[in-house]
Short mmCIF file of C-alpha atoms in Angstrom, two decimals:
data_model
loop_
_atom_site.label_atom_id
_atom_site.label_comp_id
_atom_site.label_asym_id
_atom_site.label_seq_id
_atom_site.Cartn_x
_atom_site.Cartn_y
_atom_site.Cartn_z
CA MET A 1 33.42 61.15 115.63
CA LYS A 2 35.52 61.75 118.77
CA ASP A 3 36.15 65.49 117.73
CA ARG A 4 32.39 65.95 117.12
CA PHE A 5 31.62 64.47 120.69
CA ILE A 6 34.15 66.81 122.36
CA LYS A 7 32.71 69.82 120.63
CA LYS A 8 29.17 68.99 121.71
CA LEU A 9 30.26 68.32 125.30
CA LYS A 10 32.00 71.74 125.34
CA ARG A 11 28.84 73.42 124.11
CA SER A 12 26.79 71.60 126.95
CA TRP A 13 29.24 72.77 129.61
CA LEU A 14 29.05 76.31 128.23
CA ALA A 15 25.22 76.27 128.52
CA ILE A 16 25.55 74.93 132.03
CA TRP A 17 28.02 77.60 133.08
CA ILE A 18 25.86 80.46 131.59
CA ALA A 19 22.82 79.16 133.42
CA PHE A 20 24.74 78.91 136.72
CA ALA A 21 26.14 82.41 136.23
CA ALA A 22 22.61 83.74 135.50
CA ALA A 23 21.31 82.06 138.61
CA ALA A 24 24.15 83.50 140.80
CA LEU A 25 23.47 87.03 139.44
CA SER A 26 19.80 86.49 140.23
CA THR A 27 20.58 85.48 143.86
CA ILE A 28 22.74 88.57 144.25
CA GLY A 29 19.90 90.76 143.03
CA VAL A 30 17.44 89.19 145.41
CA LEU A 31 19.86 89.47 148.37
CA ALA A 32 20.59 93.16 147.56
CA ALA A 33 16.86 93.93 147.43
CA TYR A 34 16.21 92.13 150.70
CA THR A 35 19.13 93.93 152.42
CA SER A 36 17.77 97.24 151.13
CA VAL A 37 14.34 96.59 152.41
CA SER A 38 15.74 95.45 155.80
CA SER A 39 17.90 98.48 156.27
CA VAL A 40 15.05 100.89 155.47
CA LYS A 41 13.02 99.67 158.37
CA ARG A 42 15.62 99.26 161.01
CA VAL A 43 14.93 97.54 164.33
CA VAL A 44 14.50 100.34 166.88
CA SER A 45 17.39 101.39 169.07
CA THR A 46 16.74 103.96 171.81
CA GLN A 47 19.90 105.93 171.04
CA LYS A 48 22.21 106.34 168.17
CA GLY A 49 25.32 104.37 167.71
CA ALA A 50 26.99 101.11 168.66
CA GLY A 51 26.44 101.90 172.45
CA MET A 52 23.10 100.09 172.07
CA LEU A 53 25.09 96.79 172.38
CA PHE A 54 25.09 97.90 176.01
CA SER A 55 21.47 98.78 176.76
CA SER A 56 18.75 98.70 179.43
CA ASN A 57 15.02 98.72 179.87
CA TYR A 58 15.12 101.83 181.96
CA LEU A 59 18.48 103.37 181.65
CA THR A 60 19.67 105.45 178.65
CA ILE A 61 22.94 107.15 177.47
CA ASP A 62 21.16 110.53 177.59
CA GLU A 63 22.45 112.86 180.32
CA ASN A 64 19.14 114.54 180.98
CA ASP A 65 18.29 114.18 184.68
CA LEU A 66 14.54 114.18 184.32
CA PRO A 67 13.04 111.52 186.62
CA ARG A 68 11.13 108.49 185.27
CA MET A 69 8.14 107.56 187.32
CA ILE A 70 7.07 103.86 187.46
CA THR A 71 3.41 103.40 188.28
CA PHE A 72 1.79 101.02 190.70
CA SER A 73 -1.56 100.44 192.31
CA SER A 74 -1.94 102.17 195.65
CA MET A 75 -2.62 98.87 197.10
CA GLU A 76 0.95 97.72 196.38
CA THR A 77 2.72 96.64 199.65
CA SER A 78 6.27 96.53 198.33
CA PRO A 79 6.79 98.48 195.06
CA CYS A 80 9.79 96.87 193.27
CA VAL A 81 11.28 97.84 189.87
CA THR A 82 13.50 95.48 187.99
CA VAL A 83 16.24 97.11 185.91
CA ASN A 84 18.09 95.07 183.34
CA VAL A 85 21.43 95.68 181.86
CA CYS A 86 22.19 93.85 178.58
CA ASN A 87 24.90 93.14 176.03
CA TYR A 88 22.31 93.73 173.10
CA PRO A 89 19.76 96.28 172.01
CA GLN A 90 16.43 95.69 173.84
CA THR A 91 15.01 94.22 170.56
CA MET A 92 17.67 91.48 170.75
CA ILE A 93 18.81 91.81 167.14
CA LYS A 94 22.50 91.21 167.86
CA HIS A 95 24.63 90.79 170.93
CA ASN A 96 28.10 92.36 171.60
CA ASP A 97 31.01 90.29 170.44
CA LYS A 98 33.18 91.39 173.26
CA ASP A 99 32.79 90.83 176.99
CA ILE A 100 31.48 93.99 178.79
CA THR A 101 32.82 94.63 182.31
CA TYR A 102 30.90 97.35 184.21
CA THR A 103 30.06 98.90 187.58
CA MET A 104 26.46 99.44 188.73
CA THR A 105 25.91 102.33 191.04
CA VAL A 106 22.60 103.29 192.70
CA GLU A 107 22.23 106.43 194.67
CA LEU A 108 19.34 107.46 196.92
CA VAL A 109 18.56 111.14 196.16
CA ASP A 110 15.79 113.78 196.59
CA SER A 111 14.20 115.63 193.82
CA ASN A 112 16.96 118.15 193.85
CA GLY A 113 19.68 115.47 193.57
CA ASN A 114 20.79 115.68 197.27
CA ALA A 115 21.78 112.48 198.92
CA VAL A 116 19.10 110.86 201.25
CA THR A 117 20.44 109.23 204.49
CA GLY A 118 19.17 108.28 207.85
CA GLU A 119 16.40 106.15 209.18
CA GLU A 120 14.20 106.60 206.08
CA ALA A 121 16.94 105.41 203.74
CA ALA A 122 16.93 101.89 205.28
CA LYS A 123 13.57 101.29 203.74
CA TYR A 124 15.18 101.23 200.24
CA SER A 125 17.28 98.30 198.86
CA VAL A 126 18.84 96.98 195.66
CA GLU A 127 19.22 93.17 194.99
CA TYR A 128 21.41 91.56 192.46
CA ASN A 129 22.07 87.90 192.01
CA GLY A 130 20.74 86.99 195.40
CA GLU A 131 22.68 89.66 197.23
CA LYS A 132 20.59 92.38 198.81
CA LYS A 133 22.06 95.78 199.90
CA THR A 134 20.16 98.54 201.75
CA PHE A 135 20.84 102.20 202.06
CA GLU A 136 20.90 102.10 205.82
CA ASN A 137 24.51 103.25 206.27
CA ASN A 138 25.31 104.91 202.95
CA SER A 139 23.33 106.76 200.36
CA LYS A 140 25.12 104.88 197.56
CA ILE A 141 25.19 101.06 196.65
CA GLU A 142 27.63 99.71 194.31
CA PHE A 143 28.11 96.41 192.55
CA SER A 144 31.59 96.19 190.83
CA HIS A 145 33.43 94.05 188.32
CA LEU A 146 30.21 92.82 186.78
CA LYS A 147 30.63 91.03 183.38
CA LEU A 148 28.21 90.48 180.50
CA THR A 149 29.97 87.64 178.44
CA SER A 150 30.08 87.69 174.73
CA ASP A 151 29.02 84.03 174.27
CA ASP A 152 25.31 84.77 173.96
CA PHE A 153 22.54 87.36 174.65
CA ASN A 154 23.12 88.10 178.35
CA LYS A 155 21.48 90.37 180.84
CA HIS A 156 21.71 91.15 184.60
CA GLU A 157 18.77 92.14 186.53
CA PHE A 158 18.63 94.52 189.54
CA VAL A 159 15.48 94.67 191.81
CA LEU A 160 15.06 98.13 193.25
CA THR A 161 12.73 98.22 196.32
CA PHE A 162 11.07 101.47 197.31
CA ASP A 163 9.23 102.66 200.35
CA LYS A 164 5.49 102.15 200.07
CA SER A 165 4.90 105.76 201.29
CA GLN A 166 6.56 107.05 198.15
CA LEU A 167 3.65 105.90 196.07
CA THR A 168 1.72 108.90 197.36
CA LYS A 169 4.38 111.60 197.95
CA SER A 170 7.16 110.59 195.60
CA ASP A 171 10.25 112.71 196.68
CA ILE A 172 12.87 110.09 196.92
CA TYR A 173 14.39 108.56 193.79
CA MET A 174 17.18 105.96 192.95
CA LYS A 175 19.67 107.37 190.57
CA VAL A 176 21.03 104.28 188.73
CA THR A 177 24.15 104.31 186.67
CA ALA A 178 25.95 101.47 184.75
CA THR A 179 29.43 102.38 183.90
CA PRO A 180 31.47 100.30 181.42
CA THR A 181 35.08 99.79 182.50
CA ASP A 182 36.69 98.03 179.47
CA GLN A 183 35.18 99.21 176.17
CA ALA A 184 35.95 102.91 175.40
CA GLU A 185 33.31 103.00 172.70
CA LEU A 186 30.42 102.17 175.14
CA LYS A 187 28.77 104.96 177.05
CA SER A 188 27.35 104.89 180.56
CA LEU A 189 23.63 104.17 181.02
CA SER A 190 21.70 106.08 183.73
CA ALA A 191 18.34 107.22 184.91
CA LYS A 192 16.75 108.72 187.97
CA LEU A 193 13.71 106.34 188.89
CA GLY A 194 10.86 106.96 191.21
CA VAL A 195 7.41 105.30 191.93
CA ILE A 196 3.94 106.71 192.16
CA TYR A 197 0.45 105.17 192.04
CA ILE A 198 -1.94 106.01 189.22
CA ASN A 199 -5.27 105.42 190.85
CA ASP A 200 -6.90 103.41 193.72
CA ASN A 201 -8.33 99.98 192.95
CA THR A 202 -11.86 101.01 192.62
CA SER A 203 -11.50 102.58 189.05
CA ALA A 204 -9.52 101.90 185.98
CA THR A 205 -7.10 104.25 184.35
CA TRP A 206 -4.46 103.53 181.75
CA THR A 207 -2.12 106.16 180.18
CA GLY A 208 0.53 106.03 177.43
CA THR A 209 3.67 108.10 177.16
CA PHE A 210 7.13 108.07 175.61
CA ILE A 211 9.82 107.30 178.22
CA ASP A 212 12.92 108.51 176.25
CA ASN A 213 14.71 111.26 178.13
CA ALA A 214 16.67 112.75 175.11
CA THR A 215 16.56 116.53 174.82
CA SER A 216 15.04 116.19 171.30
CA PRO A 217 13.39 113.28 169.51
CA LYS A 218 15.73 114.11 166.62
CA ASP A 219 18.57 112.58 168.76
CA LEU A 220 16.89 109.15 168.73
CA ASP A 221 16.91 106.38 166.15
CA GLY A 222 13.78 104.88 167.62
CA PHE A 223 11.46 105.28 170.59
CA ASN A 224 10.16 103.54 173.79
CA TYR A 225 6.49 104.02 174.57
CA ARG A 226 5.02 102.93 177.81
CA LEU A 227 1.48 101.85 178.63
CA SER A 228 0.76 101.66 182.33
CA GLY A 229 -2.34 101.64 184.53
CA SER A 230 -4.79 99.93 186.81
CA GLY A 231 -8.09 98.10 186.10
CA GLU A 232 -9.36 96.08 183.18
CA GLY A 233 -10.42 97.13 179.83
CA THR A 234 -9.14 97.74 176.21
CA VAL A 235 -6.44 100.06 175.16
CA THR A 236 -6.62 101.43 171.54
CA LEU A 237 -3.26 102.35 170.08
CA THR A 238 -2.93 104.64 167.12
CA TRP A 239 0.29 105.63 165.36
CA ASN A 240 1.34 107.43 162.17
CA THR A 241 3.20 105.04 159.85
CA ASN A 242 4.54 107.94 157.95
CA TYR A 243 6.93 108.44 160.84
CA VAL A 244 7.03 105.23 162.98
CA ASP A 245 5.88 101.71 163.07
CA ILE A 246 5.41 99.26 165.98
CA SER A 247 7.96 96.64 166.94
CA PRO A 248 7.20 93.41 165.13
CA TRP A 249 8.14 91.58 168.35
CA PHE A 250 5.49 93.36 170.35
CA LYS A 251 2.92 92.84 167.55
CA ASN A 252 3.61 89.03 167.48
CA THR A 253 3.93 88.69 171.19
CA TYR A 254 0.54 90.18 171.96
CA LYS A 255 -1.13 89.03 168.74
CA LEU A 256 -2.18 92.49 167.66
CA THR A 257 -4.51 92.84 164.67
CA ILE A 258 -3.49 96.12 162.94
CA SER A 259 -5.53 98.13 160.41
CA LYS A 260 -4.24 101.05 158.48
CA ASP A 261 -6.16 103.77 156.61
CA SER A 262 -5.18 105.40 153.41
CA SER A 263 -3.43 108.27 155.07
CA GLY A 264 -1.01 105.91 156.95
CA ILE A 265 -2.70 106.02 160.41
CA ALA A 266 -2.40 102.52 161.96
CA THR A 267 -4.74 101.23 164.76
CA ALA A 268 -4.57 98.17 167.12
CA THR A 269 -6.36 97.17 170.22
CA LEU A 270 -4.94 95.42 173.36
CA LYS A 271 -6.82 93.84 176.23
CA VAL A 272 -5.33 95.01 179.52
CA ASN A 273 -5.93 93.88 183.13
CA SER A 274 -3.57 95.13 185.87
CA ALA A 275 -4.34 92.08 187.93
CA GLU A 276 -2.17 90.32 185.33
CA LYS A 277 0.22 93.05 184.07
CA ASN A 278 0.19 96.77 184.80
CA GLN A 279 2.82 97.84 182.33
CA TYR A 280 3.81 97.41 178.71
CA ASP A 281 6.94 98.73 177.11
CA ILE A 282 6.51 99.15 173.36
CA GLN A 283 9.29 100.03 170.87
CA PHE A 284 8.51 101.98 167.69
CA TYR A 285 11.02 102.30 164.86
CA ARG A 286 11.36 105.04 162.30
CA THR A 287 9.91 104.40 158.82
CA ASN A 288 11.49 107.46 157.31
CA GLY A 289 14.32 109.82 158.08
CA ILE A 290 14.36 112.37 160.89
CA ASN A 291 12.01 115.26 160.30
CA SER A 292 13.54 118.70 161.10
CA ALA A 293 10.20 119.74 162.66
CA GLU A 294 10.00 116.95 165.18
CA GLN A 295 9.68 118.02 168.80
CA TRP A 296 8.35 116.76 172.16
CA SER A 297 4.71 117.62 172.63
CA ASP A 298 5.24 118.78 176.24
CA ASP A 299 7.90 118.89 178.98
CA ASN A 300 6.85 115.38 180.02
CA HIS A 301 7.74 113.88 176.54
CA THR A 302 4.20 112.48 176.31
CA ASP A 303 4.17 112.50 172.41
CA ILE A 304 6.26 113.50 169.47
CA THR A 305 4.76 115.94 166.98
CA VAL A 306 5.62 117.26 163.43
CA ASN A 307 3.72 120.54 162.81
CA GLY A 308 1.01 119.46 165.23
CA THR A 309 0.72 115.87 164.05
CA GLY A 310 1.44 113.30 166.68
CA PHE A 311 3.43 110.05 166.31
CA VAL A 312 1.50 107.82 168.74
CA SER A 313 -1.64 108.08 170.85
CA MET A 314 -3.91 105.87 172.91
CA SER A 315 -7.27 105.74 174.44
CA PHE A 316 -8.73 103.43 177.19
CA THR A 317 -12.24 101.85 177.50
CA GLN A 318 -12.90 100.32 180.88
CA SER A 319 -14.69 96.93 180.97
CA ALA A 320 -18.23 96.91 182.19
CA ALA A 321 -18.51 95.76 185.75
CA THR A 322 -19.74 92.19 186.12
CA GLU A 323 -22.30 91.25 188.67
CA ASN A 324 -21.74 88.31 191.17
#
């Protein structure tokens, strides 16, 4: 009797063990499939490599010196641009697990890269953490020994104030450079920033363009696209999902309803009103590998094309005027 009971118990434990092992293998299979799907559609990074754990909304690791123009209404009295420097990709997928110490340098230059000094320079300033510095006595401003700690997602914000007259003639720029001083694998971030107005406040105009300064789009893992303008209306965004897809964060934040046709062209609309917000930065990530035929559509990097087919485009419809 006792021996029969022990044999039965052994058979029961064997069945339980087999069931447990099968469940474990099933879990591994599901996890592998999930990981595979997740890695195919990577979260966008503006440049290749681990350097994106040191990133910025305006600055990139590309050394191209093409200026980036930030648009404002011509009615703006004090055009300010807020540049952030972060210890994570702009999509906040992961933060750096090491502290980042860096120096922020801002130079006032003309379109040829020459230093701008004198009375006019005093109209420009940079503010960080409550400390405001002007270019009155020097064409270069520096904030040193800055640290982004590794305990969380951290960022620093620098407010660049431009002279209002530059909204119409735009020949003075701030060359901004963030240089890491303690992690050899991190590259410096930089950009030459300027301001300009799109239109006066009597009409509405919105435009869309890529803002990545890389020599070739093939150098990028993902892309930053900027909508900017004045007035109220509806922007219609169209993109080719055979090449890119829109950031889920942007889609969810602005509650976009997206439709897609049989050829892979996706469309979404966004209500815009420059009285509330005059600029949207949108990230697109690759859905497939890099195509050897990719190229910028023009010198201003307005779009990316593959044999004439664009990645992203937009159109704008102005809201009808309301009577009082």
